[in-house]
mmCIF file of C-alpha atoms and ligand atoms in Angstrom:
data_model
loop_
_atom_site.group_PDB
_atom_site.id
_atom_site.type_symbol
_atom_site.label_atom_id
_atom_site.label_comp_id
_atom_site.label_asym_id
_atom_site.label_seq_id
_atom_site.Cartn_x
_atom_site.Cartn_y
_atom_site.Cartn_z
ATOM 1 C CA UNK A 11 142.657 111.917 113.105
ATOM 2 C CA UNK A 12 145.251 110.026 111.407
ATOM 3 C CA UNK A 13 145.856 107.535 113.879
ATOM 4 C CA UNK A 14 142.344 107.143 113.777
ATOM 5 C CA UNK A 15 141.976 106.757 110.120
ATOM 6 C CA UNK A 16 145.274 103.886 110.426
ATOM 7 C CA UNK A 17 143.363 101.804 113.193
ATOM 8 C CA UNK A 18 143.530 98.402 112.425
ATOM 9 C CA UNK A 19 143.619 96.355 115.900
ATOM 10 C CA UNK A 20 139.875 95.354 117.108
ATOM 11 C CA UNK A 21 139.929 96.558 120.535
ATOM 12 C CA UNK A 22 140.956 100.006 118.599
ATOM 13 C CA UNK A 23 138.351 99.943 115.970
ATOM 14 C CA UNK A 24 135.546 98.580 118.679
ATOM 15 C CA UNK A 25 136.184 101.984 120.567
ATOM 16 C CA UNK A 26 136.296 104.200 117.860
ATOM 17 C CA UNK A 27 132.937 102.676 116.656
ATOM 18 C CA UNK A 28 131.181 103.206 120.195
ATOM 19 C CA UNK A 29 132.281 106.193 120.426
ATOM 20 C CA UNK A 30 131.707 107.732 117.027
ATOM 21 C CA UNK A 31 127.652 106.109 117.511
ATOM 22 C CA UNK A 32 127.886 108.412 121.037
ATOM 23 C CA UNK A 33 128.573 111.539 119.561
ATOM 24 C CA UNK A 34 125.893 111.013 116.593
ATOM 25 C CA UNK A 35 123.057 109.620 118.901
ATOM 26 C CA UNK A 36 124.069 112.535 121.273
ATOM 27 C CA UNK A 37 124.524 115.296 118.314
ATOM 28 C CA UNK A 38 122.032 114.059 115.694
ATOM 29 C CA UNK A 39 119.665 111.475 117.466
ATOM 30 C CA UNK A 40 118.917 107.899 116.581
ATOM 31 C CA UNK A 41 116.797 108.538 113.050
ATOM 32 C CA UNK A 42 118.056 107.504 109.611
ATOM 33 C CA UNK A 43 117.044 109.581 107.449
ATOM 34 C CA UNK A 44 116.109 108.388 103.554
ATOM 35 C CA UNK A 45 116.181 110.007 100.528
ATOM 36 C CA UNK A 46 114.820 108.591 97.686
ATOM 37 C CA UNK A 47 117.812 108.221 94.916
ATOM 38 C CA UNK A 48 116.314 109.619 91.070
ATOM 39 C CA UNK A 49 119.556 108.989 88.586
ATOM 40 C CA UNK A 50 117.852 111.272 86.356
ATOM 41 C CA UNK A 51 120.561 110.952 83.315
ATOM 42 C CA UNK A 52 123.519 109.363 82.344
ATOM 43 C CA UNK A 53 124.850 111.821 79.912
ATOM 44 C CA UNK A 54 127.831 113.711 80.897
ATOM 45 C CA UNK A 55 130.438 116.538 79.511
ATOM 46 C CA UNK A 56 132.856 115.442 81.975
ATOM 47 C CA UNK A 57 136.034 113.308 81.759
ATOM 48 C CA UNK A 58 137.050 112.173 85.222
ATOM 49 C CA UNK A 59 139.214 109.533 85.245
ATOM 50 C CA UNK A 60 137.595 107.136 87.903
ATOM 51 C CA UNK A 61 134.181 107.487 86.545
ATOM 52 C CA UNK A 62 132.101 104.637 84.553
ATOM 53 C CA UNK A 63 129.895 107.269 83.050
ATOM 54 C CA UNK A 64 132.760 109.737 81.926
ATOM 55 C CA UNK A 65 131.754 111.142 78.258
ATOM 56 C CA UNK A 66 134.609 109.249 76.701
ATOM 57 C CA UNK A 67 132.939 105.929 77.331
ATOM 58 C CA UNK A 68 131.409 104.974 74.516
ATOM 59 C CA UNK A 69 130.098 101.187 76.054
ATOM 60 C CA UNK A 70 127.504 103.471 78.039
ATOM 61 C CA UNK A 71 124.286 103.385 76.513
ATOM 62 C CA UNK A 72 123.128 107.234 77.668
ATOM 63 C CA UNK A 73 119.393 107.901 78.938
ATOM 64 C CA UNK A 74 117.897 110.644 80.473
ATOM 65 C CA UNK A 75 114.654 109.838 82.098
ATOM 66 C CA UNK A 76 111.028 112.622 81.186
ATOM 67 C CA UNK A 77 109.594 114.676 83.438
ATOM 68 C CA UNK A 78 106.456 112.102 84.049
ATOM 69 C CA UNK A 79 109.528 109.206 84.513
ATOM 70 C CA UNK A 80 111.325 111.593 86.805
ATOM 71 C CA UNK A 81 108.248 112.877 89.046
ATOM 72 C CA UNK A 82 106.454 109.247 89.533
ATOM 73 C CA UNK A 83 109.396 108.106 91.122
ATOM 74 C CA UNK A 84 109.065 111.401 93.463
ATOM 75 C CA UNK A 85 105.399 109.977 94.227
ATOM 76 C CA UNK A 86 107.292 106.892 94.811
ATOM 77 C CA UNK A 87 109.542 108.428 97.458
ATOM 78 C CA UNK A 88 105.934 110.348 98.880
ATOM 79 C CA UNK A 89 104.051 107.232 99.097
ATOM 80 C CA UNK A 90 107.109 105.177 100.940
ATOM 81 C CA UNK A 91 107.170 108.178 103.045
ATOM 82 C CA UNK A 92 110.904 108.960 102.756
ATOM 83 C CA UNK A 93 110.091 112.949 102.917
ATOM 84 C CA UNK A 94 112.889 113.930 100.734
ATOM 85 C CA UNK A 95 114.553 113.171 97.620
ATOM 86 C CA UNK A 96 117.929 113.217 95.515
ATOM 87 C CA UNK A 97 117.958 113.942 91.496
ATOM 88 C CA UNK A 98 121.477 113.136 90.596
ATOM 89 C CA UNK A 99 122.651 113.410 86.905
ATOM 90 C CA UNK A 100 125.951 113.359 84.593
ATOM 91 C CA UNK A 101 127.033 116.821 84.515
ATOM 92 C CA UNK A 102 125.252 118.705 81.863
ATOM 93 C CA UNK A 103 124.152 122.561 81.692
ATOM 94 C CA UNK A 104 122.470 122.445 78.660
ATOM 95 C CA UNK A 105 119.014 124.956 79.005
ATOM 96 C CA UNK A 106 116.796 121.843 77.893
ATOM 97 C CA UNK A 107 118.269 119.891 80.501
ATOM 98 C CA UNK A 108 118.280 122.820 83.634
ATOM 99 C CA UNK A 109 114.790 123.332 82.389
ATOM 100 C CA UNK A 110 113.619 120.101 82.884
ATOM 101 C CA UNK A 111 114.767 119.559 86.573
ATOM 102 C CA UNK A 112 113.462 123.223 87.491
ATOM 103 C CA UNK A 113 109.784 121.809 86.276
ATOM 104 C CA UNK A 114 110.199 118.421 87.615
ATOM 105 C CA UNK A 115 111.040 120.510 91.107
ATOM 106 C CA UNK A 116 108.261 122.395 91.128
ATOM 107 C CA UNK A 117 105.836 119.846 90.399
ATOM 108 C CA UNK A 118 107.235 117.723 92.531
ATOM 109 C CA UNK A 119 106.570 120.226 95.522
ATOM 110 C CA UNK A 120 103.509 120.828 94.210
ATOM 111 C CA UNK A 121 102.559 117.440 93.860
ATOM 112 C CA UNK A 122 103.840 116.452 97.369
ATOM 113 C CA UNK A 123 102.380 118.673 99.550
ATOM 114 C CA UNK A 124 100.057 116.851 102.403
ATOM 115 C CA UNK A 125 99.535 117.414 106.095
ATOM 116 C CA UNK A 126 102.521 115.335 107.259
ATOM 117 C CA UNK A 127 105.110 117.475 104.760
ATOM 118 C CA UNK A 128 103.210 120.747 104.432
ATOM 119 C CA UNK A 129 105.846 121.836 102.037
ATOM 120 C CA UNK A 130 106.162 118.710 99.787
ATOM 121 C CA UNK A 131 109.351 116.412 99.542
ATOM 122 C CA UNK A 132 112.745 118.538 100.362
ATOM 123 C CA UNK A 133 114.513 118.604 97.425
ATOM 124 C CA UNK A 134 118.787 117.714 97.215
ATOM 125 C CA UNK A 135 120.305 118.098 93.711
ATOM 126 C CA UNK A 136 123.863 116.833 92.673
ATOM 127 C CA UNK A 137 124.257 117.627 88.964
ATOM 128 C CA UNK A 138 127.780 119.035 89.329
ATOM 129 C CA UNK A 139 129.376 121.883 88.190
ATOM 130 C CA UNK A 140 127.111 124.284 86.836
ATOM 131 C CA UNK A 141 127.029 128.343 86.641
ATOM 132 C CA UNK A 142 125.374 130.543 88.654
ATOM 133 C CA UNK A 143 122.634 131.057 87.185
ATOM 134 C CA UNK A 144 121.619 127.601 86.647
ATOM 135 C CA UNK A 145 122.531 127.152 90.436
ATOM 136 C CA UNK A 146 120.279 130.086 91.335
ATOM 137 C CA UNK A 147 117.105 128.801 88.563
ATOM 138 C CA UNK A 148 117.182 125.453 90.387
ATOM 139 C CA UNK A 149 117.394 126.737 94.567
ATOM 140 C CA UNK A 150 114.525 129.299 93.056
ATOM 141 C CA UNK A 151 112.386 126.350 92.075
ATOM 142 C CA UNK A 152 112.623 125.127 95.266
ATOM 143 C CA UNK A 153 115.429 122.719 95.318
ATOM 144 C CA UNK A 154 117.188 123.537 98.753
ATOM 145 C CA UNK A 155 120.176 121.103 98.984
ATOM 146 C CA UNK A 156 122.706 120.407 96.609
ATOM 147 C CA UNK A 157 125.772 117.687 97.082
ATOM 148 C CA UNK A 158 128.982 118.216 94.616
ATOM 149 C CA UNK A 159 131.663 116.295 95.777
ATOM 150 C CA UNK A 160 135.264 118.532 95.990
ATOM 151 C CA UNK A 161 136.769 114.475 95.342
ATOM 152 C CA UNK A 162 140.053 114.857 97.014
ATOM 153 C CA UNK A 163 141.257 118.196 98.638
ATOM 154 C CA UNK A 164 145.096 117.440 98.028
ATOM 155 C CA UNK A 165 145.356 119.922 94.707
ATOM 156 C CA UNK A 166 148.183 117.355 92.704
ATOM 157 C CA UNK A 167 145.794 113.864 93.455
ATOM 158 C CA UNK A 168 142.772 116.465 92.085
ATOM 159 C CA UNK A 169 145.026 117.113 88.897
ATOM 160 C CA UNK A 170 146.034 113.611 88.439
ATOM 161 C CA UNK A 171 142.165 112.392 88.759
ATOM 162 C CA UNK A 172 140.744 114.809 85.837
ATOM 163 C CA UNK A 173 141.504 116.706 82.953
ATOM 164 C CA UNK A 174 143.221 119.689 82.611
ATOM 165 C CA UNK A 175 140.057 121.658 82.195
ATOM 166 C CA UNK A 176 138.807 120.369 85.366
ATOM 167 C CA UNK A 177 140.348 122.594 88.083
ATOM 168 C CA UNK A 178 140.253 122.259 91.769
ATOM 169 C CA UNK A 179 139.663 126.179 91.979
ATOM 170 C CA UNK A 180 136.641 125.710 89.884
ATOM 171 C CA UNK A 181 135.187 123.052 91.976
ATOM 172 C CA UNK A 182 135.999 125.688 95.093
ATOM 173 C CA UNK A 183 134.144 128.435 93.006
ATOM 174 C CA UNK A 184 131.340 126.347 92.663
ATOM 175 C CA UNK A 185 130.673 125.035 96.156
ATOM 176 C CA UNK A 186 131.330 129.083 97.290
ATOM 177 C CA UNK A 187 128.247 129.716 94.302
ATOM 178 C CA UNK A 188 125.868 127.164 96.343
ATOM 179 C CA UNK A 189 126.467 128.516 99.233
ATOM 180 C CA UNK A 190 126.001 132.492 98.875
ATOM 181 C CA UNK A 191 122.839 131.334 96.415
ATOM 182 C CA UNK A 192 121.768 129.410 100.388
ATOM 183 C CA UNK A 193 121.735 125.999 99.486
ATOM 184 C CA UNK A 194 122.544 123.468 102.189
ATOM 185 C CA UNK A 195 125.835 122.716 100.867
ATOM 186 C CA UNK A 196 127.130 118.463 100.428
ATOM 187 C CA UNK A 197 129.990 117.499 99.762
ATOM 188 C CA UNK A 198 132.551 114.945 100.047
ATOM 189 C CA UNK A 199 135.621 112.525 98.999
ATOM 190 C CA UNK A 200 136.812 109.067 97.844
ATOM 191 C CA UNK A 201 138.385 106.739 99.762
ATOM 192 C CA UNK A 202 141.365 104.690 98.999
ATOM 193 C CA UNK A 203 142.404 107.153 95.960
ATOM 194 C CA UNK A 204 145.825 106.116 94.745
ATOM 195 C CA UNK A 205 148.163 107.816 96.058
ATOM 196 C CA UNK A 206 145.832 109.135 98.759
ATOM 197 C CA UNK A 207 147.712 109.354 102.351
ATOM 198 C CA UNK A 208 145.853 109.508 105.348
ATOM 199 C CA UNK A 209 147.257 113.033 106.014
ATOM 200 C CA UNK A 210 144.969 113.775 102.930
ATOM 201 C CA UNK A 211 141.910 111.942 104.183
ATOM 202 C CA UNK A 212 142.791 114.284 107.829
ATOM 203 C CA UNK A 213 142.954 117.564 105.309
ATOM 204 C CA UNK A 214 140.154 116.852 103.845
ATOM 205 C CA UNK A 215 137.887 116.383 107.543
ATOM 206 C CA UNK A 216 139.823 120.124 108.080
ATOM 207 C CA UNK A 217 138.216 121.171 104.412
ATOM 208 C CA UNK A 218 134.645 120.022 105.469
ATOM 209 C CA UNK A 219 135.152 122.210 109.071
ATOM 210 C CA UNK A 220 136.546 125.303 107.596
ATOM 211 C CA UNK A 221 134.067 125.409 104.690
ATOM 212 C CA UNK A 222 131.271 124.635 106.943
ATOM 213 C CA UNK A 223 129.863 121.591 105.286
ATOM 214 C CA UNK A 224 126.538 120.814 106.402
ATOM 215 C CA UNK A 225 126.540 117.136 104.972
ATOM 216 C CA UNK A 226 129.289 114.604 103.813
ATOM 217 C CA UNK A 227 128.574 112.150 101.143
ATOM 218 C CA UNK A 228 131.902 109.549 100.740
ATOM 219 C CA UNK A 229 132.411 106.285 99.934
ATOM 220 C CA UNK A 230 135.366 104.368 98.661
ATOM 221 C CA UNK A 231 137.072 104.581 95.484
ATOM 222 C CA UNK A 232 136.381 101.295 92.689
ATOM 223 C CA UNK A 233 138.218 101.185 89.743
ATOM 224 C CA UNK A 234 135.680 100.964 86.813
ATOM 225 C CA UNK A 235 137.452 98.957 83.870
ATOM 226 C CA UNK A 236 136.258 100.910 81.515
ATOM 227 C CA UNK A 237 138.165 104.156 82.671
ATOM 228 C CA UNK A 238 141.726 104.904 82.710
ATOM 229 C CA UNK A 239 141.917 104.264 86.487
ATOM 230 C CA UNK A 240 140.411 100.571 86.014
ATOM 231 C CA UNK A 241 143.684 98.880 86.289
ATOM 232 C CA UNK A 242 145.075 101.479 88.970
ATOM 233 C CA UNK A 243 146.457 99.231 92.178
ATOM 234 C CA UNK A 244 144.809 99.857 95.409
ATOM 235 C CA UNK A 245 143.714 98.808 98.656
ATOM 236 C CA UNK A 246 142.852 95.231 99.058
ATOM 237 C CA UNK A 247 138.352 95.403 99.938
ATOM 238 C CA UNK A 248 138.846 94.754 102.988
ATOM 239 C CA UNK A 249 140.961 97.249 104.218
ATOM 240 C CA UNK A 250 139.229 99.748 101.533
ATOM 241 C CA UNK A 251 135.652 98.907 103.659
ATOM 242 C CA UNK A 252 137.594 99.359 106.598
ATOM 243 C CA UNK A 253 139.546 102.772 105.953
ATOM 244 C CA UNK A 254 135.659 104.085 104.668
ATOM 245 C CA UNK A 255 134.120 103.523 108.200
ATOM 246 C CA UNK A 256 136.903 105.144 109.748
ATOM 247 C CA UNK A 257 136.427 107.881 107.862
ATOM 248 C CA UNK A 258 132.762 108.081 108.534
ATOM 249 C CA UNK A 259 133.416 107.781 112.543
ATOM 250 C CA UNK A 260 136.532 110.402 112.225
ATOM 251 C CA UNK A 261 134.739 112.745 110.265
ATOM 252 C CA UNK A 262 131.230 112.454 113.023
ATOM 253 C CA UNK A 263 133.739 112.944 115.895
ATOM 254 C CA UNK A 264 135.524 115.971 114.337
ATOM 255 C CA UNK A 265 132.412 117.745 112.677
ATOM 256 C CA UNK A 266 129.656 116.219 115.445
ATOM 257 C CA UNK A 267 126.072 117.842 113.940
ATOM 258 C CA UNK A 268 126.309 117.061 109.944
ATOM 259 C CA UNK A 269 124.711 114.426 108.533
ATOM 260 C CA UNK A 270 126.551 111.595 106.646
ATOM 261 C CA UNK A 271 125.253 109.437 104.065
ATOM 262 C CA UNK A 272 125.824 105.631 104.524
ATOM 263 C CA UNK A 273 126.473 105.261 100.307
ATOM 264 C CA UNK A 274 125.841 102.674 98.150
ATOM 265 C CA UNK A 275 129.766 102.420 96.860
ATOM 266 C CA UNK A 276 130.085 100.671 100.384
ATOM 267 C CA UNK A 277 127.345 98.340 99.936
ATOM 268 C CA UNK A 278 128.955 97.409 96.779
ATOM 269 C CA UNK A 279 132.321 96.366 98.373
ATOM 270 C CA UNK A 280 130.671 94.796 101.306
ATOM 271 C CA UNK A 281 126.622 93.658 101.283
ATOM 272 C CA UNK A 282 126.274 94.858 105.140
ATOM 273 C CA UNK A 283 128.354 97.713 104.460
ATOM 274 C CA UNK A 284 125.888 100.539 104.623
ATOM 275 C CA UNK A 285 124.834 99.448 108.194
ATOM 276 C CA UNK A 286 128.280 99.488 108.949
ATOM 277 C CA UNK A 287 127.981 103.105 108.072
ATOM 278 C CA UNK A 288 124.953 103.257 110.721
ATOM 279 C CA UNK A 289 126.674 102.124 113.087
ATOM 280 C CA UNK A 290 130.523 104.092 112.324
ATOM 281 C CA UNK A 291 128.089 107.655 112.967
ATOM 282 C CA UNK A 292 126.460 107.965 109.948
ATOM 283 C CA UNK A 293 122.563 108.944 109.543
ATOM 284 C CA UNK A 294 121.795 109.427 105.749
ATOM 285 C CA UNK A 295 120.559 106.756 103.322
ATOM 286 C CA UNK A 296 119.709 106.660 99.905
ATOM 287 C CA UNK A 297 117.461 104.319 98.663
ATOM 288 C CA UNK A 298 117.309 103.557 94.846
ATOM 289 C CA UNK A 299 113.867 105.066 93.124
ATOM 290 C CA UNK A 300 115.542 105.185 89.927
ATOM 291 C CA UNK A 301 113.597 102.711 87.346
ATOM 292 C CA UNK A 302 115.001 99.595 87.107
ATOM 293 C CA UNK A 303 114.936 99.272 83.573
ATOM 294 C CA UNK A 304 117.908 101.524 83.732
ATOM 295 C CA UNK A 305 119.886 101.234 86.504
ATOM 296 C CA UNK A 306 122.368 99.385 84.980
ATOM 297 C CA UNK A 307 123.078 102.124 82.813
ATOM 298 C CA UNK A 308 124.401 104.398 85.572
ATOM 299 C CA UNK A 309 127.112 102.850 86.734
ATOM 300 C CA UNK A 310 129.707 105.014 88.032
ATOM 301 C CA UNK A 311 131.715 102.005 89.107
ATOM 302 C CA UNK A 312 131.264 98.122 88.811
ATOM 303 C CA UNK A 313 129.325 95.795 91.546
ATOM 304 C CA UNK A 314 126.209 98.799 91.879
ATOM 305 C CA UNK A 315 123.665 96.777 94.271
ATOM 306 C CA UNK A 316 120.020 96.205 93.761
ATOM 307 C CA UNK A 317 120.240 96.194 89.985
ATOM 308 C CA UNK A 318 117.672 93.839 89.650
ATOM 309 C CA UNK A 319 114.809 94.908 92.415
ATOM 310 C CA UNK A 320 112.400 97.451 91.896
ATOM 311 C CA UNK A 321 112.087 100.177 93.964
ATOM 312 C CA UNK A 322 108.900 98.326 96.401
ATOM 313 C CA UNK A 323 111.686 95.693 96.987
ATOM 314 C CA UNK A 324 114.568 98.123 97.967
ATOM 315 C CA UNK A 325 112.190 99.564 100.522
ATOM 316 C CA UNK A 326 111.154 96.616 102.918
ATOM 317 C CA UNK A 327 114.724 95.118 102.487
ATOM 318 C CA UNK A 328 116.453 98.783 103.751
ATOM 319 C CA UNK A 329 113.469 98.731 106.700
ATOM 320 C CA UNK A 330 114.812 95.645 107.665
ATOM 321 C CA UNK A 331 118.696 96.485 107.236
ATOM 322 C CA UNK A 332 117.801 99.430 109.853
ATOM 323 C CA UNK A 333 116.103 98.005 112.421
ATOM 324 C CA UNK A 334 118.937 95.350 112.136
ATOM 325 C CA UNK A 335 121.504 98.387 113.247
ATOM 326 C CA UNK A 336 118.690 99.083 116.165
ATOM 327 C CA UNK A 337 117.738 102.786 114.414
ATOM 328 C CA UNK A 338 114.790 103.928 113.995
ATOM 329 C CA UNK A 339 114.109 105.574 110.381
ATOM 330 C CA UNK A 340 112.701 109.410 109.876
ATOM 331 C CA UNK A 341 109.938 109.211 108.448
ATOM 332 C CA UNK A 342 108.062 111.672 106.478
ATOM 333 C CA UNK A 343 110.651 114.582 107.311
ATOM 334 C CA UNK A 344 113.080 116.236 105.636
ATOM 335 C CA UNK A 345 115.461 115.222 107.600
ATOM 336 C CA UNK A 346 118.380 118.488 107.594
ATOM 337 C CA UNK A 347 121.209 118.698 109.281
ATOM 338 C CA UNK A 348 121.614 119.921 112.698
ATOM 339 C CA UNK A 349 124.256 121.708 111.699
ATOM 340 C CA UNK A 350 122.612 123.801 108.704
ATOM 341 C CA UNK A 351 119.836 124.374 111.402
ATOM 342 C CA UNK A 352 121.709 125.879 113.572
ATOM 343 C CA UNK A 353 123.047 128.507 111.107
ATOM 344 C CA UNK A 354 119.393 129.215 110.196
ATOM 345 C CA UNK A 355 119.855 127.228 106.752
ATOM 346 C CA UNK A 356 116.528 125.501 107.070
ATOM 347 C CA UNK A 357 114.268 126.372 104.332
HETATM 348 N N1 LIG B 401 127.681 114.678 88.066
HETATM 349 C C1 LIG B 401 127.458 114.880 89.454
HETATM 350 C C2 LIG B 401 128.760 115.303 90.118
HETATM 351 O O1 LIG B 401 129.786 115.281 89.460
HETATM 352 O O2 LIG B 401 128.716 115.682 91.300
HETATM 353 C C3 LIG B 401 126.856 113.693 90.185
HETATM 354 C C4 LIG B 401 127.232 112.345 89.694
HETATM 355 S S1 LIG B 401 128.914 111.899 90.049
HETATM 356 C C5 LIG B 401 129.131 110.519 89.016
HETATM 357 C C6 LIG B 401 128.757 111.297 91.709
HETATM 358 C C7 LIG B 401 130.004 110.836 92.402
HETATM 359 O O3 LIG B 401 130.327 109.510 92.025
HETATM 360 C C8 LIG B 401 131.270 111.572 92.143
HETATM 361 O O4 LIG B 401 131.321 112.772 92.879
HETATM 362 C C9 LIG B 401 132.340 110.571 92.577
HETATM 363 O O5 LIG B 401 132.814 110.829 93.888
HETATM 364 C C10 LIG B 401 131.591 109.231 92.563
HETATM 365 N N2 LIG B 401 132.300 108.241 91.725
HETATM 366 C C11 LIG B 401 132.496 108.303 90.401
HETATM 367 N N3 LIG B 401 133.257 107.257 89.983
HETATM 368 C C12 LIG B 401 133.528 106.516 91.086
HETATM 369 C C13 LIG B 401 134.288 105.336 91.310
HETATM 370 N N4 LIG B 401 134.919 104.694 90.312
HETATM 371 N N5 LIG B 401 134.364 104.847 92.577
HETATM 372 C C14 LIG B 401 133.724 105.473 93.583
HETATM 373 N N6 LIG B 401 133.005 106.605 93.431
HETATM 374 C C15 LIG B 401 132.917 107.134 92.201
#
């Protein structure tokens, strides 16, 4: 895996490509599946040091969007036919909040159901770290996958990325918390951390397998200049774009059924960098629902695409961006991983 990951000659990077496509289209199939991308709020307890909406920045104007904001743009998602959605928020466990996502989930079910998704829009969370209970309210709404990225799985980078009170072991408690409640269970890393070696990139491909991940969200790392990491030196774009699709093609040949999101930090280092995803094994998109009026205010790192088009616009331009990568896209399906299908983890 680590001469994988440190591939930089074409011929070497052409075969790794082709072959990484092989074992998704042979593992996975050839649909890309969408889910609809709610950035519900911007508020946050949390400190990390990489991230643009950290509580300590005070230049963020915070928002958090109503339940009628939050479940129109799940009819949104319905009526582009995208079958499943993502509500992603700053962390915060505070009852109001929890009890506004467990009403927007069930209405959003509810509200969703028709003959092609007999059970309404499937439902991913990432809200991070939250206790049990609030884990267990939200899956018993009917939310049935939830992403929280472990970051980095080398325990000093961890440390040097967050604040004290931010442990590894409590990120580890939490993803063990989704999983016993029976969530599908997301999670993933940055790319192109400082310090990061590739023999922590390879680790972290061995975390995913042992804790059997059933879907990888990662993307590479941009310093935000409004965090104590914005002036931190790192890899040139290029080779930060490049190191990401490795990662994506050694993580699909390693781990074969998950799915893999193609994010939007790699469309913001390179504009055709999400196909490049496609086409390096990964079969997850996330298109942006979230209003555009404020978008800009959940930026988690600088150069976010699509700040400007509504959510209409994002659709035919992503239709054409797939077809473009010669996938089809899965339409009006939830859209779960082989892998959490296979262990009975369909809901
Ligand atoms: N609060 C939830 C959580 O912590 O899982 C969801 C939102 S959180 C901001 C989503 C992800 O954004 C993080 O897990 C992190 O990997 C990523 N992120 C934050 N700052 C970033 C940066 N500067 N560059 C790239 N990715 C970043």
């Amino acid at each position: 895996m680590i001469a994988i990951l440190g591939a930089t000659g074409a011929e070497d990077l052409r075969l790794i490509r082709s072959e990484a496509e092989k074992v998704l289209l042979e593992n996975c199939g050839d649909a890309v599946y969408f889910r609809g991308l709610i950035e519900a709020s911007n508020a946050c307890a949390c400190d990390c040091l990489y991230c643009g909406i950290r509580k300590s920045n005070r230049t963020v104007r915070r928002f958090t969007l109503d339940e009628e904001d939050i479940v129109a743009c799940a009819r949104l998602t319905h009526e582009s036919r995208y079958g499943s959605l993502v509500i992603q928020s700053g962390e915060r466990n505070d009852a109001k909040f929890i009890d506004l996502v467990a009403r927007c989930v069930k209405r959003i079910i509810a509200e969703t159901r028709c003959p092609e998704l007999p059970e309404g829009l499937g439902i991913t969370l990432s809200l991070g770290q939250l206790p049990y209970v609030s884990y267990k309210k939200l899956f018993d709404a009917g939310a049935h996958r939830f992403l929280l990225r472990i970051e980095t799985t080398n325990p000093e980078l961890f440390a040097a990325l967050h604040p004290v009170e931010q442990t590894f072991q409590s990120r580890l408690d939490s993803l063990a918390a989704l999983r016993d409640i029976g969530y599908q269970v997301g999670t993933g890393v940055m790319i192109g951390l400082p310090g990061q070696t590739l023999a922590d990139l390879a680790d972290d491909i061995l975390f995913f397998e042992r804790h059997d991940i059933d879907m990888i969200g990662m993307g590479p790392f941009i310093p935000h200049p409004d965090t104590p990491l914005g002036t931190a030196e790192v890899l040139p774009v290029a080779d930060r774009v490049r190191l990401s699709l490795l990662m994506i093609a050694a993580v699909r040949l390693k781990l074969k059924d998950v799915n893999i999101a193609s994010t939007t930090a790699l469309q913001a280092l390179d504009p055709v960098g999400r196909e490049k995803g496609l086409k390096f094994g990964a079969n997850v998109m996330m298109p942006q629902i979230t209003p555009t009026e404020v978008r800009k205010d959940y930026q988690l790192y600088p150069g976010k695409p699509c700040l400007d088009e509504n959510a209409l616009e994002c659709r035919s331009c992503l239709e054409a961006r797939i077809a473009l990568a010669g996938r089809k896209i899965g339409y009006n399906q939830w859209g779960d991983s082989r892998h959490a299908l296979a262990r009975g983890r369909g809901r």
